[in-house]
Amino acid sequence: MACSDDEETPREGYSQVTLKSTAEGESGTSSENGRVKAGIMSVNSFKVGTQEMEMKYVSMAEINAGISIGNGTLQSNLSAELGSKVSQKKNLSLIADGESKVVVIGEGETPNGNYTEVIFKLYQNTEAGTESEMQDKSLLIVGEVEGKPSKIWLEAEKELRAAAESSQGYEVNGNTDMTVVFDMQQVFAGVDMSAALDTDLDGTIEIGPGNVDGNGALYSKIESNIESAVMLKKQ
């Protein structure tokens, strides 16, 4: 008789994979007031919406045939169980109460191979109610700049690419965990947060679309930085 757990065993040529996400601040620094640090920005909360996430890989058949990663044909796992799960609209809370969190985006079967990147779009939460701080936002960072409350957000549904930290990608040939990591230090790279303004004098520095609080230049730099602040890592 078949074992009772046969249904949980991946098909031949497939593996069970969990794709997670998290956010990282400066390495080797303690967090003031328990917050993740990124320069003079102390991050208390980081939320991001994702959609249309797609994992790209070079097939095991090509790897076994001696084809290099650079010359291999990138395939999508969208039709696989894992691909269908991670492509759905998600709201991820990656920093809460100043602490980085690890959130599962999806888990399931996916083809064996070397996974080289994850491509996705930010998801604008247009369906969120007025009571939600993510209403109409695709990304939200809340914290403090030199002790002053600060809020940074995007509304655009930008396409982002999380390339594998390893130039060879990550082999999937058995149970595997991979993580989409947002690098908060890179988000604020080259951004002079000491120049951030609170022109409406409401007590909060706001950096968002429409030159809110007169911080349009800082917003443009942060929005641009996001594109290079995401990486795929393997645990």
PDB file of N, CA and C in Angstrom, residues 72-171:
ATOM      1  N   GLY A  72      22.320  29.569 -20.164  1.00  0.00           N
ATOM      2  CA  GLY A  72      21.100  28.789 -20.038  1.00  0.00           C
ATOM      3  C   GLY A  72      19.855  29.594 -20.387  1.00  0.00           C
ATOM      4  N   THR A  73      18.770  28.888 -20.639  1.00  0.00           N
ATOM      5  CA  THR A  73      17.491  29.518 -20.959  1.00  0.00           C
ATOM      6  C   THR A  73      16.695  29.721 -19.674  1.00  0.00           C
ATOM      7  N   LEU A  74      16.410  30.974 -19.344  1.00  0.00           N
ATOM      8  CA  LEU A  74      15.640  31.249 -18.128  1.00  0.00           C
ATOM      9  C   LEU A  74      14.179  30.866 -18.339  1.00  0.00           C
ATOM     10  N   GLN A  75      13.678  30.045 -17.422  1.00  0.00           N
ATOM     11  CA  GLN A  75      12.280  29.633 -17.472  1.00  0.00           C
ATOM     12  C   GLN A  75      11.543  30.182 -16.262  1.00  0.00           C
ATOM     13  N   SER A  76      10.227  30.240 -16.357  1.00  0.00           N
ATOM     14  CA  SER A  76       9.387  30.743 -15.273  1.00  0.00           C
ATOM     15  C   SER A  76       8.693  29.587 -14.568  1.00  0.00           C
ATOM     16  N   ASN A  77       8.495  29.728 -13.255  1.00  0.00           N
ATOM     17  CA  ASN A  77       7.779  28.681 -12.516  1.00  0.00           C
ATOM     18  C   ASN A  77       6.325  29.064 -12.255  1.00  0.00           C
ATOM     19  N   LEU A  78       5.789  30.006 -13.021  1.00  0.00           N
ATOM     20  CA  LEU A  78       4.432  30.500 -12.784  1.00  0.00           C
ATOM     21  C   LEU A  78       3.388  29.387 -12.806  1.00  0.00           C
ATOM     22  N   SER A  79       3.591  28.382 -13.651  1.00  0.00           N
ATOM     23  CA  SER A  79       2.587  27.319 -13.775  1.00  0.00           C
ATOM     24  C   SER A  79       2.708  26.272 -12.674  1.00  0.00           C
ATOM     25  N   ALA A  80       3.775  26.337 -11.872  1.00  0.00           N
ATOM     26  CA  ALA A  80       3.971  25.391 -10.779  1.00  0.00           C
ATOM     27  C   ALA A  80       3.167  25.833  -9.554  1.00  0.00           C
ATOM     28  N   GLU A  81       2.994  24.926  -8.606  1.00  0.00           N
ATOM     29  CA  GLU A  81       2.231  25.221  -7.390  1.00  0.00           C
ATOM     30  C   GLU A  81       2.806  26.433  -6.656  1.00  0.00           C
ATOM     31  N   LEU A  82       4.130  26.464  -6.505  1.00  0.00           N
ATOM     32  CA  LEU A  82       4.758  27.591  -5.812  1.00  0.00           C
ATOM     33  C   LEU A  82       4.552  28.881  -6.585  1.00  0.00           C
ATOM     34  N   GLY A  83       4.723  28.818  -7.895  1.00  0.00           N
ATOM     35  CA  GLY A  83       4.567  30.010  -8.717  1.00  0.00           C
ATOM     36  C   GLY A  83       3.185  30.622  -8.612  1.00  0.00           C
ATOM     37  N   SER A  84       2.157  29.792  -8.593  1.00  0.00           N
ATOM     38  CA  SER A  84       0.790  30.314  -8.512  1.00  0.00           C
ATOM     39  C   SER A  84       0.513  30.957  -7.163  1.00  0.00           C
ATOM     40  N   LYS A  85       1.196  30.482  -6.122  1.00  0.00           N
ATOM     41  CA  LYS A  85       0.977  31.043  -4.788  1.00  0.00           C
ATOM     42  C   LYS A  85       1.694  32.378  -4.613  1.00  0.00           C
ATOM     43  N   VAL A  86       2.951  32.460  -5.029  1.00  0.00           N
ATOM     44  CA  VAL A  86       3.715  33.689  -4.788  1.00  0.00           C
ATOM     45  C   VAL A  86       3.284  34.822  -5.722  1.00  0.00           C
ATOM     46  N   SER A  87       2.589  34.489  -6.824  1.00  0.00           N
ATOM     47  CA  SER A  87       2.173  35.526  -7.778  1.00  0.00           C
ATOM     48  C   SER A  87       0.951  36.303  -7.301  1.00  0.00           C
ATOM     49  N   GLN A  88       0.275  35.800  -6.291  1.00  0.00           N
ATOM     50  CA  GLN A  88      -0.931  36.457  -5.783  1.00  0.00           C
ATOM     51  C   GLN A  88      -0.581  37.764  -5.072  1.00  0.00           C
ATOM     52  N   LYS A  89      -1.558  38.653  -4.954  1.00  0.00           N
ATOM     53  CA  LYS A  89      -1.359  39.919  -4.248  1.00  0.00           C
ATOM     54  C   LYS A  89      -1.125  39.641  -2.766  1.00  0.00           C
ATOM     55  N   LYS A  90      -0.048  40.238  -2.245  1.00  0.00           N
ATOM     56  CA  LYS A  90       0.327  40.019  -0.847  1.00  0.00           C
ATOM     57  C   LYS A  90       0.606  41.365  -0.178  1.00  0.00           C
ATOM     58  N   ASN A  91       0.330  41.424   1.118  1.00  0.00           N
ATOM     59  CA  ASN A  91       0.737  42.556   1.943  1.00  0.00           C
ATOM     60  C   ASN A  91       1.692  42.023   2.998  1.00  0.00           C
ATOM     61  N   LEU A  92       2.974  42.401   2.884  1.00  0.00           N
ATOM     62  CA  LEU A  92       4.007  41.850   3.749  1.00  0.00           C
ATOM     63  C   LEU A  92       4.440  42.881   4.785  1.00  0.00           C
ATOM     64  N   SER A  93       4.433  42.481   6.045  1.00  0.00           N
ATOM     65  CA  SER A  93       4.934  43.329   7.130  1.00  0.00           C
ATOM     66  C   SER A  93       6.308  42.799   7.523  1.00  0.00           C
ATOM     67  N   LEU A  94       7.369  43.474   7.045  1.00  0.00           N
ATOM     68  CA  LEU A  94       8.731  42.947   7.160  1.00  0.00           C
ATOM     69  C   LEU A  94       9.507  43.543   8.330  1.00  0.00           C
ATOM     70  N   ILE A  95       9.075  44.680   8.836  1.00  0.00           N
ATOM     71  CA  ILE A  95       9.598  45.231  10.087  1.00  0.00           C
ATOM     72  C   ILE A  95       8.397  45.674  10.911  1.00  0.00           C
ATOM     73  N   ALA A  96       8.321  45.222  12.135  1.00  0.00           N
ATOM     74  CA  ALA A  96       7.229  45.600  13.035  1.00  0.00           C
ATOM     75  C   ALA A  96       7.799  45.846  14.415  1.00  0.00           C
ATOM     76  N   ASP A  97       7.390  46.939  15.032  1.00  0.00           N
ATOM     77  CA  ASP A  97       7.901  47.318  16.356  1.00  0.00           C
ATOM     78  C   ASP A  97       9.420  47.360  16.369  1.00  0.00           C
ATOM     79  N   GLY A  98       9.997  47.780  15.243  1.00  0.00           N
ATOM     80  CA  GLY A  98      11.440  47.944  15.152  1.00  0.00           C
ATOM     81  C   GLY A  98      12.227  46.677  14.919  1.00  0.00           C
ATOM     82  N   GLU A  99      11.559  45.530  14.776  1.00  0.00           N
ATOM     83  CA  GLU A  99      12.243  44.257  14.589  1.00  0.00           C
ATOM     84  C   GLU A  99      11.959  43.671  13.213  1.00  0.00           C
ATOM     85  N   SER A 100      13.016  43.158  12.574  1.00  0.00           N
ATOM     86  CA  SER A 100      12.844  42.495  11.285  1.00  0.00           C
ATOM     87  C   SER A 100      12.042  41.207  11.459  1.00  0.00           C
ATOM     88  N   LYS A 101      11.132  40.970  10.531  1.00  0.00           N
ATOM     89  CA  LYS A 101      10.317  39.770  10.536  1.00  0.00           C
ATOM     90  C   LYS A 101      10.595  38.953   9.274  1.00  0.00           C
ATOM     91  N   VAL A 102      10.423  37.658   9.383  1.00  0.00           N
ATOM     92  CA  VAL A 102      10.525  36.781   8.223  1.00  0.00           C
ATOM     93  C   VAL A 102       9.118  36.286   7.901  1.00  0.00           C
ATOM     94  N   VAL A 103       8.656  36.597   6.699  1.00  0.00           N
ATOM     95  CA  VAL A 103       7.279  36.300   6.301  1.00  0.00           C
ATOM     96  C   VAL A 103       7.296  35.318   5.130  1.00  0.00           C
ATOM     97  N   VAL A 104       6.459  34.300   5.191  1.00  0.00           N
ATOM     98  CA  VAL A 104       6.344  33.341   4.092  1.00  0.00           C
ATOM     99  C   VAL A 104       5.476  33.940   2.992  1.00  0.00           C
ATOM    100  N   ILE A 105       6.042  34.038   1.784  1.00  0.00           N
ATOM    101  CA  ILE A 105       5.275  34.506   0.636  1.00  0.00           C
ATOM    102  C   ILE A 105       4.460  33.352   0.055  1.00  0.00           C
ATOM    103  N   GLY A 106       5.080  32.172   0.003  1.00  0.00           N
ATOM    104  CA  GLY A 106       4.379  31.003  -0.503  1.00  0.00           C
ATOM    105  C   GLY A 106       5.254  29.763  -0.403  1.00  0.00           C
ATOM    106  N   GLU A 107       4.639  28.600  -0.455  1.00  0.00           N
ATOM    107  CA  GLU A 107       5.384  27.339  -0.441  1.00  0.00           C
ATOM    108  C   GLU A 107       4.651  26.320  -1.291  1.00  0.00           C
ATOM    109  N   GLY A 108       5.430  25.445  -1.925  1.00  0.00           N
ATOM    110  CA  GLY A 108       4.831  24.425  -2.770  1.00  0.00           C
ATOM    111  C   GLY A 108       5.854  23.838  -3.722  1.00  0.00           C
ATOM    112  N   GLU A 109       5.369  23.002  -4.627  1.00  0.00           N
ATOM    113  CA  GLU A 109       6.240  22.357  -5.610  1.00  0.00           C
ATOM    114  C   GLU A 109       6.724  23.351  -6.656  1.00  0.00           C
ATOM    115  N   THR A 110       7.961  23.154  -7.082  1.00  0.00           N
ATOM    116  CA  THR A 110       8.507  23.948  -8.176  1.00  0.00           C
ATOM    117  C   THR A 110       9.562  23.109  -8.889  1.00  0.00           C
ATOM    118  N   PRO A 111       9.793  23.338 -10.174  1.00  0.00           N
ATOM    119  CA  PRO A 111      10.747  22.498 -10.913  1.00  0.00           C
ATOM    120  C   PRO A 111      12.165  22.607 -10.354  1.00  0.00           C
ATOM    121  N   ASN A 112      12.896  21.502 -10.416  1.00  0.00           N
ATOM    122  CA  ASN A 112      14.307  21.523 -10.033  1.00  0.00           C
ATOM    123  C   ASN A 112      15.096  22.358 -11.045  1.00  0.00           C
ATOM    124  N   GLY A 113      16.166  22.967 -10.567  1.00  0.00           N
ATOM    125  CA  GLY A 113      17.004  23.783 -11.428  1.00  0.00           C
ATOM    126  C   GLY A 113      17.796  24.776 -10.611  1.00  0.00           C
ATOM    127  N   ASN A 114      18.455  25.700 -11.268  1.00  0.00           N
ATOM    128  CA  ASN A 114      19.187  26.776 -10.592  1.00  0.00           C
ATOM    129  C   ASN A 114      18.377  28.066 -10.710  1.00  0.00           C
ATOM    130  N   TYR A 115      17.920  28.564  -9.566  1.00  0.00           N
ATOM    131  CA  TYR A 115      17.072  29.755  -9.539  1.00  0.00           C
ATOM    132  C   TYR A 115      17.945  31.002  -9.435  1.00  0.00           C
ATOM    133  N   THR A 116      17.756  31.917 -10.369  1.00  0.00           N
ATOM    134  CA  THR A 116      18.660  33.056 -10.498  1.00  0.00           C
ATOM    135  C   THR A 116      18.037  34.397 -10.124  1.00  0.00           C
ATOM    136  N   GLU A 117      16.712  34.500 -10.133  1.00  0.00           N
ATOM    137  CA  GLU A 117      16.089  35.784  -9.821  1.00  0.00           C
ATOM    138  C   GLU A 117      14.600  35.625  -9.543  1.00  0.00           C
ATOM    139  N   VAL A 118      14.082  36.635  -8.867  1.00  0.00           N
ATOM    140  CA  VAL A 118      12.647  36.748  -8.637  1.00  0.00           C
ATOM    141  C   VAL A 118      12.222  38.123  -9.128  1.00  0.00           C
ATOM    142  N   ILE A 119      11.231  38.159  -9.999  1.00  0.00           N
ATOM    143  CA  ILE A 119      10.722  39.413 -10.542  1.00  0.00           C
ATOM    144  C   ILE A 119       9.297  39.617 -10.026  1.00  0.00           C
ATOM    145  N   PHE A 120       8.982  40.841  -9.613  1.00  0.00           N
ATOM    146  CA  PHE A 120       7.628  41.109  -9.116  1.00  0.00           C
ATOM    147  C   PHE A 120       7.308  42.587  -9.246  1.00  0.00           C
ATOM    148  N   LYS A 121       6.034  42.902  -9.074  1.00  0.00           N
ATOM    149  CA  LYS A 121       5.595  44.291  -9.054  1.00  0.00           C
ATOM    150  C   LYS A 121       5.116  44.646  -7.652  1.00  0.00           C
ATOM    151  N   LEU A 122       5.339  45.900  -7.291  1.00  0.00           N
ATOM    152  CA  LEU A 122       4.733  46.391  -6.061  1.00  0.00           C
ATOM    153  C   LEU A 122       3.219  46.440  -6.250  1.00  0.00           C
ATOM    154  N   TYR A 123       2.500  46.268  -5.175  1.00  0.00           N
ATOM    155  CA  TYR A 123       1.037  46.223  -5.222  1.00  0.00           C
ATOM    156  C   TYR A 123       0.467  47.389  -4.426  1.00  0.00           C
ATOM    157  N   GLN A 124      -0.242  48.276  -5.119  1.00  0.00           N
ATOM    158  CA  GLN A 124      -0.876  49.417  -4.455  1.00  0.00           C
ATOM    159  C   GLN A 124      -2.185  48.971  -3.810  1.00  0.00           C
ATOM    160  N   ASN A 125      -2.299  49.215  -2.528  1.00  0.00           N
ATOM    161  CA  ASN A 125      -3.454  48.734  -1.762  1.00  0.00           C
ATOM    162  C   ASN A 125      -4.664  49.658  -1.930  1.00  0.00           C
ATOM    163  N   THR A 126      -5.244  49.643  -3.113  1.00  0.00           N
ATOM    164  CA  THR A 126      -6.389  50.509  -3.381  1.00  0.00           C
ATOM    165  C   THR A 126      -7.662  50.023  -2.695  1.00  0.00           C
ATOM    166  N   GLU A 127      -7.678  48.756  -2.283  1.00  0.00           N
ATOM    167  CA  GLU A 127      -8.873  48.200  -1.647  1.00  0.00           C
ATOM    168  C   GLU A 127      -8.835  48.316  -0.131  1.00  0.00           C
ATOM    169  N   ALA A 128      -7.705  48.811   0.405  1.00  0.00           N
ATOM    170  CA  ALA A 128      -7.602  48.960   1.857  1.00  0.00           C
ATOM    171  C   ALA A 128      -8.515  50.091   2.323  1.00  0.00           C
ATOM    172  N   GLY A 129      -9.093  49.913   3.501  1.00  0.00           N
ATOM    173  CA  GLY A 129     -10.002  50.916   4.057  1.00  0.00           C
ATOM    174  C   GLY A 129      -9.258  52.121   4.599  1.00  0.00           C
ATOM    175  N   THR A 130     -10.023  53.152   4.940  1.00  0.00           N
ATOM    176  CA  THR A 130      -9.420  54.383   5.449  1.00  0.00           C
ATOM    177  C   THR A 130      -8.711  54.167   6.779  1.00  0.00           C
ATOM    178  N   GLU A 131      -9.076  53.102   7.480  1.00  0.00           N
ATOM    179  CA  GLU A 131      -8.429  52.827   8.766  1.00  0.00           C
ATOM    180  C   GLU A 131      -7.052  52.198   8.594  1.00  0.00           C
ATOM    181  N   SER A 132      -6.711  51.780   7.360  1.00  0.00           N
ATOM    182  CA  SER A 132      -5.428  51.134   7.098  1.00  0.00           C
ATOM    183  C   SER A 132      -4.382  52.176   6.705  1.00  0.00           C
ATOM    184  N   GLU A 133      -3.213  52.106   7.319  1.00  0.00           N
ATOM    185  CA  GLU A 133      -2.140  53.033   6.970  1.00  0.00           C
ATOM    186  C   GLU A 133      -1.569  52.734   5.595  1.00  0.00           C
ATOM    187  N   MET A 134      -1.908  51.564   5.027  1.00  0.00           N
ATOM    188  CA  MET A 134      -1.438  51.200   3.691  1.00  0.00           C
ATOM    189  C   MET A 134      -2.424  51.589   2.589  1.00  0.00           C
ATOM    190  N   GLN A 135      -3.476  52.300   2.920  1.00  0.00           N
ATOM    191  CA  GLN A 135      -4.457  52.684   1.909  1.00  0.00           C
ATOM    192  C   GLN A 135      -3.784  53.445   0.762  1.00  0.00           C
ATOM    193  N   ASP A 136      -3.969  52.945  -0.457  1.00  0.00           N
ATOM    194  CA  ASP A 136      -3.434  53.536  -1.687  1.00  0.00           C
ATOM    195  C   ASP A 136      -1.907  53.550  -1.755  1.00  0.00           C
ATOM    196  N   LYS A 137      -1.255  52.812  -0.884  1.00  0.00           N
ATOM    197  CA  LYS A 137       0.208  52.767  -0.879  1.00  0.00           C
ATOM    198  C   LYS A 137       0.690  51.386  -1.327  1.00  0.00           C
ATOM    199  N   SER A 138       1.886  51.355  -1.940  1.00  0.00           N
ATOM    200  CA  SER A 138       2.492  50.073  -2.312  1.00  0.00           C
ATOM    201  C   SER A 138       3.669  49.736  -1.405  1.00  0.00           C
ATOM    202  N   LEU A 139       4.168  50.737  -0.682  1.00  0.00           N
ATOM    203  CA  LEU A 139       5.292  50.546   0.236  1.00  0.00           C
ATOM    204  C   LEU A 139       5.231  51.650   1.281  1.00  0.00           C
ATOM    205  N   LEU A 140       5.496  51.292   2.538  1.00  0.00           N
ATOM    206  CA  LEU A 140       5.416  52.267   3.625  1.00  0.00           C
ATOM    207  C   LEU A 140       6.506  51.997   4.652  1.00  0.00           C
ATOM    208  N   ILE A 141       7.287  53.033   4.946  1.00  0.00           N
ATOM    209  CA  ILE A 141       8.320  52.980   5.977  1.00  0.00           C
ATOM    210  C   ILE A 141       7.985  54.029   7.030  1.00  0.00           C
ATOM    211  N   VAL A 142       7.899  53.608   8.272  1.00  0.00           N
ATOM    212  CA  VAL A 142       7.598  54.523   9.372  1.00  0.00           C
ATOM    213  C   VAL A 142       8.722  54.429  10.394  1.00  0.00           C
ATOM    214  N   GLY A 143       9.194  55.556  10.861  1.00  0.00           N
ATOM    215  CA  GLY A 143      10.255  55.555  11.861  1.00  0.00           C
ATOM    216  C   GLY A 143      10.555  56.949  12.348  1.00  0.00           C
ATOM    217  N   GLU A 144      11.830  57.194  12.615  1.00  0.00           N
ATOM    218  CA  GLU A 144      12.256  58.498  13.109  1.00  0.00           C
ATOM    219  C   GLU A 144      13.562  58.919  12.446  1.00  0.00           C
ATOM    220  N   VAL A 145      13.698  60.208  12.202  1.00  0.00           N
ATOM    221  CA  VAL A 145      14.946  60.795  11.738  1.00  0.00           C
ATOM    222  C   VAL A 145      15.426  61.752  12.826  1.00  0.00           C
ATOM    223  N   GLU A 146      16.506  61.364  13.481  1.00  0.00           N
ATOM    224  CA  GLU A 146      17.047  62.154  14.589  1.00  0.00           C
ATOM    225  C   GLU A 146      15.949  62.512  15.596  1.00  0.00           C
ATOM    226  N   GLY A 147      15.134  61.510  15.899  1.00  0.00           N
ATOM    227  CA  GLY A 147      14.097  61.666  16.918  1.00  0.00           C
ATOM    228  C   GLY A 147      12.779  62.226  16.430  1.00  0.00           C
ATOM    229  N   LYS A 148      12.700  62.647  15.162  1.00  0.00           N
ATOM    230  CA  LYS A 148      11.463  63.221  14.643  1.00  0.00           C
ATOM    231  C   LYS A 148      10.681  62.176  13.850  1.00  0.00           C
ATOM    232  N   PRO A 149       9.376  62.003  14.160  1.00  0.00           N
ATOM    233  CA  PRO A 149       8.561  61.016  13.443  1.00  0.00           C
ATOM    234  C   PRO A 149       8.621  61.230  11.931  1.00  0.00           C
ATOM    235  N   SER A 150       8.773  60.134  11.197  1.00  0.00           N
ATOM    236  CA  SER A 150       8.949  60.217   9.745  1.00  0.00           C
ATOM    237  C   SER A 150       8.155  59.117   9.059  1.00  0.00           C
ATOM    238  N   LYS A 151       7.651  59.453   7.876  1.00  0.00           N
ATOM    239  CA  LYS A 151       6.856  58.489   7.105  1.00  0.00           C
ATOM    240  C   LYS A 151       7.234  58.621   5.629  1.00  0.00           C
ATOM    241  N   ILE A 152       7.563  57.480   5.015  1.00  0.00           N
ATOM    242  CA  ILE A 152       7.977  57.437   3.617  1.00  0.00           C
ATOM    243  C   ILE A 152       7.110  56.415   2.896  1.00  0.00           C
ATOM    244  N   TRP A 153       6.568  56.787   1.739  1.00  0.00           N
ATOM    245  CA  TRP A 153       5.726  55.810   1.054  1.00  0.00           C
ATOM    246  C   TRP A 153       5.792  55.969  -0.467  1.00  0.00           C
ATOM    247  N   LEU A 154       5.478  54.860  -1.141  1.00  0.00           N
ATOM    248  CA  LEU A 154       5.314  54.827  -2.592  1.00  0.00           C
ATOM    249  C   LEU A 154       3.875  54.454  -2.900  1.00  0.00           C
ATOM    250  N   GLU A 155       3.417  54.888  -4.060  1.00  0.00           N
ATOM    251  CA  GLU A 155       2.104  54.475  -4.554  1.00  0.00           C
ATOM    252  C   GLU A 155       2.226  53.706  -5.861  1.00  0.00           C
ATOM    253  N   ALA A 156       3.369  53.860  -6.528  1.00  0.00           N
ATOM    254  CA  ALA A 156       3.575  53.245  -7.841  1.00  0.00           C
ATOM    255  C   ALA A 156       3.703  51.726  -7.725  1.00  0.00           C
ATOM    256  N   GLU A 157       3.259  51.035  -8.769  1.00  0.00           N
ATOM    257  CA  GLU A 157       3.391  49.579  -8.840  1.00  0.00           C
ATOM    258  C   GLU A 157       4.617  49.259  -9.695  1.00  0.00           C
ATOM    259  N   LYS A 158       5.784  49.617  -9.159  1.00  0.00           N
ATOM    260  CA  LYS A 158       7.055  49.434  -9.856  1.00  0.00           C
ATOM    261  C   LYS A 158       7.382  47.952  -9.996  1.00  0.00           C
ATOM    262  N   GLU A 159       8.058  47.602 -11.087  1.00  0.00           N
ATOM    263  CA  GLU A 159       8.572  46.244 -11.232  1.00  0.00           C
ATOM    264  C   GLU A 159       9.963  46.184 -10.618  1.00  0.00           C
ATOM    265  N   LEU A 160      10.193  45.189  -9.793  1.00  0.00           N
ATOM    266  CA  LEU A 160      11.472  45.016  -9.120  1.00  0.00           C
ATOM    267  C   LEU A 160      12.054  43.646  -9.449  1.00  0.00           C
ATOM    268  N   ARG A 161      13.380  43.571  -9.404  1.00  0.00           N
ATOM    269  CA  ARG A 161      14.086  42.322  -9.690  1.00  0.00           C
ATOM    270  C   ARG A 161      15.019  42.007  -8.532  1.00  0.00           C
ATOM    271  N   ALA A 162      14.795  40.864  -7.924  1.00  0.00           N
ATOM    272  CA  ALA A 162      15.670  40.389  -6.851  1.00  0.00           C
ATOM    273  C   ALA A 162      16.596  39.338  -7.448  1.00  0.00           C
ATOM    274  N   ALA A 163      17.830  39.745  -7.778  1.00  0.00           N
ATOM    275  CA  ALA A 163      18.808  38.815  -8.352  1.00  0.00           C
ATOM    276  C   ALA A 163      19.431  37.980  -7.236  1.00  0.00           C
ATOM    277  N   ALA A 164      19.799  36.759  -7.556  1.00  0.00           N
ATOM    278  CA  ALA A 164      20.438  35.881  -6.577  1.00  0.00           C
ATOM    279  C   ALA A 164      21.762  36.479  -6.124  1.00  0.00           C
ATOM    280  N   GLU A 165      22.033  36.395  -4.835  1.00  0.00           N
ATOM    281  CA  GLU A 165      23.298  36.895  -4.293  1.00  0.00           C
ATOM    282  C   GLU A 165      24.472  36.130  -4.900  1.00  0.00           C
ATOM    283  N   SER A 166      24.258  34.843  -5.172  1.00  0.00           N
ATOM    284  CA  SER A 166      25.263  34.018  -5.834  1.00  0.00           C
ATOM    285  C   SER A 166      25.139  34.155  -7.344  1.00  0.00           C
ATOM    286  N   SER A 167      26.249  34.383  -8.025  1.00  0.00           N
ATOM    287  CA  SER A 167      26.227  34.549  -9.477  1.00  0.00           C
ATOM    288  C   SER A 167      25.793  33.273 -10.189  1.00  0.00           C
ATOM    289  N   GLN A 168      25.874  32.143  -9.498  1.00  0.00           N
ATOM    290  CA  GLN A 168      25.463  30.857 -10.074  1.00  0.00           C
ATOM    291  C   GLN A 168      24.007  30.525  -9.770  1.00  0.00           C
ATOM    292  N   GLY A 169      23.331  31.433  -9.072  1.00  0.00           N
ATOM    293  CA  GLY A 169      21.966  31.134  -8.665  1.00  0.00           C
ATOM    294  C   GLY A 169      21.962  30.123  -7.538  1.00  0.00           C
ATOM    295  N   TYR A 170      20.798  29.581  -7.239  1.00  0.00           N
ATOM    296  CA  TYR A 170      20.676  28.620  -6.144  1.00  0.00           C
ATOM    297  C   TYR A 170      20.048  27.325  -6.654  1.00  0.00           C
ATOM    298  N   GLU A 171      20.763  26.226  -6.425  1.00  0.00           N
ATOM    299  CA  GLU A 171      20.264  24.936  -6.895  1.00  0.00           C
ATOM    300  C   GLU A 171      19.077  24.491  -6.063  1.00  0.00           C
TER     301      GLU A 171
END
